Amino acid sequence: MSDDQIPLADPPFDAAESDDARHRERMAKKKVVRDRMLASKATAKGLLVVHTGTGKGKSTAAFGMVLRCIGHGFPVAIVQFVKGAKTTAERDFLEGFPDLVTIRAMGEGFTWETQDRERDIASARKAWEVAKGFLADPTLHMVVLDEINIVLRYGYLEVAEVIDAVTARPAGQHAVLTGRNAPEALIEAADLVTEMKMIKHPFRAGIGPQPGVEF
Amino acid sequence: MSDDQIPLADPPFDAAESDDARHRERMAKKKVVRDRMLASKATAKGLLVVHTGTGKGKSTAAFGMVLRCIGHGFPVAIVQFVKGAKTTAERDFLEGFPDLVTIRAMGEGFTWETQDRERDIASARKAWEVAKGFLADPTLHMVVLDEINIVLRYGYLEVAEVIDAVTARPAGQHAVLTGRNAPEALIEAADLVTEMKMIKHPFRAGIGPQPGVEF
């Protein structure tokens, strides 16, 4: 059970609380409410998950979920819409699990790297064709479309086409779409949306990307 | 290069833009600014990273960074302050890399599970002693203190004591502290802070925790 799993608002908290009996009683009540809530939930359902916002952790949390899937022995596919040929630690690592993980890095860098709109559109389409294949594959427990929101924002793919394919995926399959500026229609369609909000970023303090953190 | 690495605000974007030359020029300018920014950064520095907020992805993104470290061959230690005996897919998985990853799940569940304040304080202290050992170990590239913010919020550990130990860690070591309600003093001390903000949560729609996503 992780902290991430508490959708309920915290009760008002009195830091000076010293009455253990009161604490116990409050916590017992919280447990009843929580157990009842969890018991009422349906069990297996493929979620449409969106990680957006300008903060860090969107792709990283998707990789954390991939790690959980590998731990369960569930097959996963990942399409990277922006990352390309250049290898990364996460890709190196995931390629060590060829029975469970398929990872296709099909980008050619950010659009300010390629500086060629036609080429960007062509590479986005190519990646999307591969993604559609994964979204139609009922053997996959999870499909990660990494940075697809960027491609959608620049209009390199049609939002409606992506939502249609994602919505039509097998019922038990989780789809995780990452990248800043997720389109409103995608947020509407999603089951779980987290905005990674930048509170403090080391680049602003003159600190560059760190291996193990950023790549 | 990941989307997470763009601290700059996006330029105004015209979806109908059809002038490829203008696009190329704009992107070329963006590239110059970005390359200059990256070139100006110092290279190796251990970051103090905080993942907070009520949304999902705080621990998950920390596990994504652990995965990157393993990909690089960097040793990592993880102390879980809330998760305990019950095994999880991520722990199962990480225990498969005993040369690189040390994971100690030292919690006894959330405080509304144990309903015993004294026991919670004792288990938090025990976990903290282990964490201090890791924070003093210069061979570790990254130390993850999972859900420590929860323990801090309930006053089971002193914020000042934690900040002192974290600040005194070896210069090249990354420390990643997760959990909602990160104390203000910790945010002040951190290099990188992301708030995971809940936009939509499937529990609210009657959907329970899913293997591979939540655990």
XYZ file of C-alpha atoms in Angstrom:
430
model
C 0.000 0.000 0.000
C 1.677 3.235 -1.046
C 1.090 6.824 -0.080
C 0.041 7.313 -3.673
C -3.036 5.305 -2.928
C -4.691 7.740 -0.551
C -7.209 9.777 -2.457
C -8.910 10.892 0.726
C -8.038 14.252 2.166
C -5.951 14.014 5.301
C -7.775 14.694 8.546
C -6.825 17.917 10.302
C -3.608 17.190 12.095
C -2.555 18.515 15.458
C 1.232 18.215 15.700
C 1.125 18.612 19.463
C -1.299 15.732 19.888
C -0.002 13.664 22.752
C -3.069 11.669 23.647
C -2.306 8.199 22.353
C -5.834 6.945 22.929
C -7.278 9.756 20.821
C -4.703 9.072 18.135
C -5.595 5.400 18.110
C -9.303 6.148 17.886
C -8.833 8.606 15.032
C -6.670 6.136 13.134
C -9.116 3.287 13.733
C -11.874 5.403 12.181
C -9.650 6.240 9.233
C -8.928 2.553 8.723
C -12.630 1.640 8.647
C -13.352 4.290 6.014
C -10.360 3.224 3.954
C -11.014 -0.517 4.135
C -14.625 0.053 3.117
C -13.539 2.209 0.200
C -11.016 -0.354 -1.048
C -13.494 -3.217 -0.677
C -15.998 -1.370 -2.859
C -13.661 -1.091 -5.827
C -13.812 -3.212 -8.925
C -10.626 -5.209 -9.389
C -9.055 -5.576 -12.812
C -9.410 -2.644 -15.185
C -6.955 -1.252 -17.666
C -6.377 2.401 -16.819
C -5.752 5.272 -19.157
C -3.013 7.162 -17.327
C -1.678 10.606 -18.265
C 1.449 12.230 -16.803
C 1.670 15.867 -17.765
C 2.934 19.207 -16.442
C 6.246 21.023 -16.700
C 7.863 19.287 -13.718
C 10.106 16.274 -13.700
C 9.008 12.672 -13.238
C 6.526 12.131 -16.059
C 8.560 9.571 -18.004
C 10.379 8.475 -14.868
C 7.152 7.476 -13.107
C 6.093 5.607 -16.251
C 9.369 3.669 -16.056
C 8.639 3.010 -12.371
C 5.353 1.380 -13.424
C 7.187 -0.674 -16.038
C 9.471 -1.886 -13.254
C 6.389 -2.950 -11.255
C 5.021 -4.813 -14.282
C 8.311 -6.659 -14.742
C 8.159 -7.544 -11.031
C 4.736 -9.102 -11.638
C 5.910 -10.834 -14.820
C 3.536 -8.756 -16.999
C 4.530 -7.959 -20.611
C 4.943 -4.265 -21.441
C 5.620 -2.246 -24.586
C 7.073 1.253 -24.734
C 7.167 3.620 -27.694
C 9.326 6.696 -27.276
C 8.089 9.499 -29.522
C 10.933 11.924 -28.882
C 13.914 9.920 -27.726
C 15.772 8.281 -30.562
C 18.933 6.516 -31.537
C 21.024 7.755 -28.601
C 20.954 5.071 -25.967
C 19.873 5.792 -22.378
C 20.411 3.975 -19.106
C 16.725 3.064 -18.860
C 16.683 1.610 -22.361
C 19.919 -0.316 -21.809
C 18.391 -1.687 -18.684
C 14.977 -2.597 -20.090
C 16.524 -4.286 -23.095
C 17.833 -6.798 -20.573
C 14.266 -8.164 -20.249
C 13.449 -9.089 -23.845
C 10.786 -11.620 -22.813
C 8.741 -8.992 -20.986
C 9.694 -5.585 -22.371
C 9.583 -4.249 -25.916
C 11.017 -0.749 -26.170
C 11.065 1.219 -29.415
C 12.814 4.593 -29.349
C 11.423 6.123 -32.527
C 11.966 9.839 -32.084
C 14.660 11.968 -33.585
C 15.045 14.380 -30.712
C 12.993 17.407 -29.876
C 11.715 19.471 -32.702
C 14.267 22.184 -31.943
C 16.961 19.551 -32.444
C 15.785 18.330 -35.849
C 14.558 21.722 -37.121
C 12.645 19.930 -39.827
C 8.885 19.846 -39.506
C 8.218 17.381 -42.321
C 10.717 14.926 -40.923
C 9.222 15.277 -37.420
C 5.731 14.569 -38.750
C 6.972 11.507 -40.655
C 8.763 10.120 -37.600
C 5.729 10.774 -35.363
C 3.499 8.857 -37.817
C 5.922 5.972 -37.955
C 6.037 5.738 -34.166
C 2.242 5.968 -34.022
C 1.826 3.022 -36.392
C 3.952 0.914 -34.045
C 2.021 2.230 -31.022
C -1.314 1.284 -32.618
C -0.067 -2.280 -33.006
C 0.756 -2.438 -29.302
C -2.592 -0.869 -28.322
C -4.356 -3.664 -30.218
C -2.326 -6.464 -28.606
C -4.285 -8.151 -25.788
C -1.181 -9.922 -24.457
C 0.288 -6.597 -23.291
C -0.471 -5.565 -19.718
C 0.792 -2.019 -20.235
C 1.638 0.245 -23.173
C 3.679 3.386 -22.520
C 3.568 6.153 -25.138
C 6.434 8.271 -23.908
C 6.342 11.989 -24.782
C 3.390 11.517 -27.141
C 1.819 14.674 -25.676
C 4.604 16.736 -27.232
C 3.893 15.321 -30.645
C 0.176 15.977 -30.156
C 0.822 19.539 -29.093
C 2.767 20.322 -32.219
C -0.057 18.839 -34.266
C 2.117 16.060 -35.687
C -0.640 13.550 -34.834
C -4.410 14.042 -34.569
C -5.640 14.018 -30.968
C -8.900 12.331 -32.001
C -7.102 9.515 -33.774
C -4.957 8.831 -30.712
C -7.940 8.914 -28.331
C -9.883 6.545 -30.594
C -7.099 3.963 -30.644
C -6.429 4.277 -26.926
C -10.118 3.954 -26.077
C -10.480 0.848 -28.248
C -7.574 -0.993 -26.568
C -8.168 -4.346 -24.803
C -10.096 -3.920 -21.518
C -7.333 -5.130 -19.217
C -4.506 -3.115 -20.772
C -3.070 -0.023 -19.066
C -2.021 2.823 -21.356
C 0.339 5.475 -20.014
C 0.759 8.669 -22.048
C 3.406 11.154 -20.988
C 4.598 14.644 -21.851
C 3.827 18.226 -20.977
C 0.780 19.974 -22.426
C -1.519 16.953 -22.570
C -4.517 17.944 -24.713
C -7.744 18.651 -22.822
C -9.622 15.897 -24.680
C -7.073 13.337 -23.553
C -7.398 14.456 -19.932
C -11.168 14.130 -20.292
C -10.810 10.560 -21.562
C -8.271 9.463 -18.923
C -8.881 7.544 -15.684
C -5.836 8.863 -13.870
C -4.124 12.161 -14.523
C -1.181 13.540 -12.605
C 0.352 16.921 -13.222
C 4.034 16.943 -12.376
C 4.458 20.505 -11.202
C 7.877 22.072 -11.076
C 8.478 23.669 -7.694
C 12.274 23.869 -7.947
C 14.507 22.840 -10.833
C 18.293 22.488 -10.569
C 18.838 23.887 -14.097
C 17.678 27.234 -12.755
C 20.445 27.075 -10.150
C 23.069 26.348 -12.803
C 23.199 22.598 -12.221
C 23.150 20.392 -15.314
C 21.561 16.986 -16.035
C 22.837 14.207 -13.744
C 23.271 10.542 -14.682
C 20.889 8.374 -12.696
C 18.518 11.309 -12.233
C 17.853 12.737 -15.670
C 19.180 9.989 -17.901
C 17.383 14.236 -23.675
C 13.974 14.045 -22.038
C 11.062 16.424 -21.936
C 11.677 16.609 -18.217
C 14.825 18.511 -18.957
C 13.200 21.622 -20.369
C 12.938 24.204 -17.661
C 12.360 26.980 -20.176
C 8.841 28.100 -20.885
C 7.568 26.996 -24.265
C 7.425 29.685 -26.918
C 3.964 30.801 -27.976
C 2.739 28.166 -30.381
C 0.571 28.654 -33.431
C -1.068 25.326 -34.282
C -1.920 26.494 -37.756
C 1.667 27.404 -38.524
C 2.373 26.102 -41.994
C 5.488 28.019 -42.876
C 8.254 25.447 -42.616
C 10.994 28.031 -42.951
C 9.624 30.020 -40.024
C 9.313 26.858 -37.991
C 12.894 25.922 -38.745
C 14.134 29.382 -37.805
C 12.227 29.379 -34.524
C 13.520 25.929 -33.621
C 17.084 26.864 -34.565
C 16.883 29.808 -32.159
C 15.482 27.563 -29.459
C 18.329 25.125 -29.984
C 20.979 27.850 -29.597
C 19.446 29.018 -26.314
C 19.170 25.451 -25.031
C 22.658 24.351 -26.043
C 24.124 27.437 -24.401
C 22.177 26.761 -21.229
C 23.287 23.125 -21.043
C 26.926 24.020 -21.768
C 26.939 26.467 -18.864
C 25.971 23.836 -16.287
C 28.335 22.216 -13.851
C 28.520 18.449 -14.320
C 28.560 16.081 -11.358
C 26.613 17.125 -8.278
C 24.554 15.060 -5.924
C 21.041 16.453 -5.911
C 18.622 16.672 -3.048
C 15.358 15.683 -4.726
C 11.897 15.911 -3.162
C 8.717 14.370 -4.603
C 5.654 15.628 -2.815
C 1.973 16.422 -3.415
C -1.203 14.382 -3.196
C -0.991 12.946 -6.705
C 0.446 9.658 -7.814
C 3.985 9.038 -9.012
C 6.113 10.187 -6.082
C 7.537 6.776 -5.149
C 7.096 5.520 -8.692
C 9.320 8.241 -10.159
C 11.903 7.482 -7.457
C 11.863 3.853 -8.604
C 12.260 5.078 -12.188
C 15.462 6.863 -11.115
C 16.654 3.692 -9.384
C 16.130 1.885 -12.678
C 18.305 4.516 -14.415
C 21.020 4.057 -11.787
C 20.990 0.285 -12.281
C 21.280 0.930 -16.034
C 24.424 2.965 -15.339
C 25.756 0.371 -12.890
C 25.523 2.810 -9.953
C 24.871 1.437 -6.431
C 21.643 2.592 -4.779
C 20.046 2.176 -1.354
C 16.351 2.519 -0.563
C 14.720 2.797 2.850
C 10.943 2.488 2.902
C 9.519 4.284 5.921
C 5.930 3.139 5.530
C 5.959 -0.028 3.482
C 6.831 -3.085 5.525
C 6.881 -6.839 5.565
C 4.340 -7.321 2.780
C 6.266 -7.828 -0.424
C 5.669 -5.688 -3.521
C 6.457 -6.169 -7.191
C 9.067 -3.396 -7.115
C 10.834 -4.894 -4.126
C 10.758 -8.413 -5.595
C 12.238 -6.973 -8.707
C 14.937 -4.840 -7.097
C 16.038 -7.674 -4.848
C 17.138 -9.340 -8.092
C 20.053 -6.858 -8.243
C 21.782 -7.484 -4.911
C 25.133 -6.135 -6.138
C 23.666 -2.724 -6.944
C 20.502 -2.296 -4.905
C 19.930 -2.455 -1.154
C 16.267 -2.121 -0.257
C 15.043 -2.052 3.333
C 11.283 -1.949 3.859
C 11.146 -0.872 7.486
C 7.641 0.492 7.928
C 4.685 -1.216 9.494
C 2.032 0.290 7.279
C 0.368 3.650 7.545
C -0.352 4.998 10.956
C -4.056 4.223 10.554
C -3.094 0.592 9.964
C -0.964 0.192 13.079
C -3.049 2.477 15.325
C -0.161 2.625 17.744
C 1.736 5.882 17.952
C 4.590 4.632 20.131
C 5.243 1.715 17.821
C 5.169 4.012 14.777
C 7.738 6.327 16.371
C 9.981 3.385 17.255
C 9.819 1.966 13.722
C 10.475 5.407 12.186
C 13.577 5.817 14.385
C 14.849 2.384 13.450
C 14.427 3.121 9.743
C 16.124 6.488 10.212
C 19.199 4.890 11.813
C 19.569 2.693 8.715
C 18.997 5.694 6.434
C 21.718 7.703 8.218
C 24.172 4.886 7.520
C 23.354 5.046 3.812
C 23.566 8.868 3.742
C 27.109 8.592 5.135
C 28.234 5.969 2.595
C 30.254 7.559 -0.236
C 29.993 4.433 -2.418
C 26.248 5.008 -2.917
C 25.236 7.025 -5.972
C 21.658 7.469 -4.776
C 19.737 7.064 -1.522
C 15.928 6.942 -1.666
C 14.019 7.678 1.545
C 10.586 6.515 0.483
C 7.601 8.113 2.276
C 9.836 9.814 4.824
C 7.743 12.979 4.458
C 4.801 11.175 6.043
C 6.859 10.263 9.066
C 8.112 13.863 9.300
C 4.612 15.226 9.096
C 3.403 13.135 11.999
C 6.387 14.350 14.001
C 7.872 10.855 14.341
C 11.253 12.258 13.296
C 12.707 15.754 13.702
C 12.837 17.689 10.434
C 16.071 19.424 11.487
C 17.805 16.130 12.212
C 16.866 14.776 8.782
C 17.959 17.939 6.964
C 21.291 17.928 8.837
C 22.078 14.351 7.838
C 20.925 14.850 4.255
C 22.944 18.053 3.885
C 26.085 16.373 5.255
C 25.930 13.467 2.764
C 28.837 12.875 0.322
C 28.975 15.531 -2.437
C 28.278 13.172 -5.349
C 25.350 11.334 -3.769
C 21.740 11.963 -4.839
C 19.131 11.820 -2.092
C 15.479 11.378 -3.062
C 12.851 12.004 -0.369
C 9.247 11.168 -1.156
C 5.813 11.552 0.384
C 3.016 14.087 0.538
C 3.282 17.123 2.811
C 7.031 17.643 2.530
C 8.030 20.112 5.263
C 8.788 23.648 4.091
C 12.354 23.505 5.466
C 13.078 20.430 3.369
C 11.761 22.139 0.228
C 13.992 25.100 1.043
C 17.032 22.828 1.325
C 16.301 20.815 -1.851
C 17.766 21.251 -5.344
C 14.838 19.722 -7.192
C 11.269 19.633 -6.005
C 8.321 18.249 -7.924
C 4.765 18.367 -6.706
C 2.750 15.457 -8.037
C -0.653 17.034 -8.330
C -3.743 14.892 -8.554
C -5.895 15.976 -11.483
C -7.947 12.776 -11.723
C -7.779 9.661 -9.552
C -9.447 6.352 -10.452
C -10.394 5.632 -6.804
C -12.850 8.518 -7.080
C -14.504 6.742 -10.006
C -14.822 3.499 -8.042
C -11.782 1.806 -9.553
C -9.444 0.042 -7.134
C -5.634 -0.358 -7.076
C -4.259 -2.159 -10.136
C -1.213 -4.469 -10.199
C 1.550 -2.936 -12.304
C 0.193 0.558 -11.684
C -0.201 0.927 -7.935
C 1.781 -2.046 -6.681
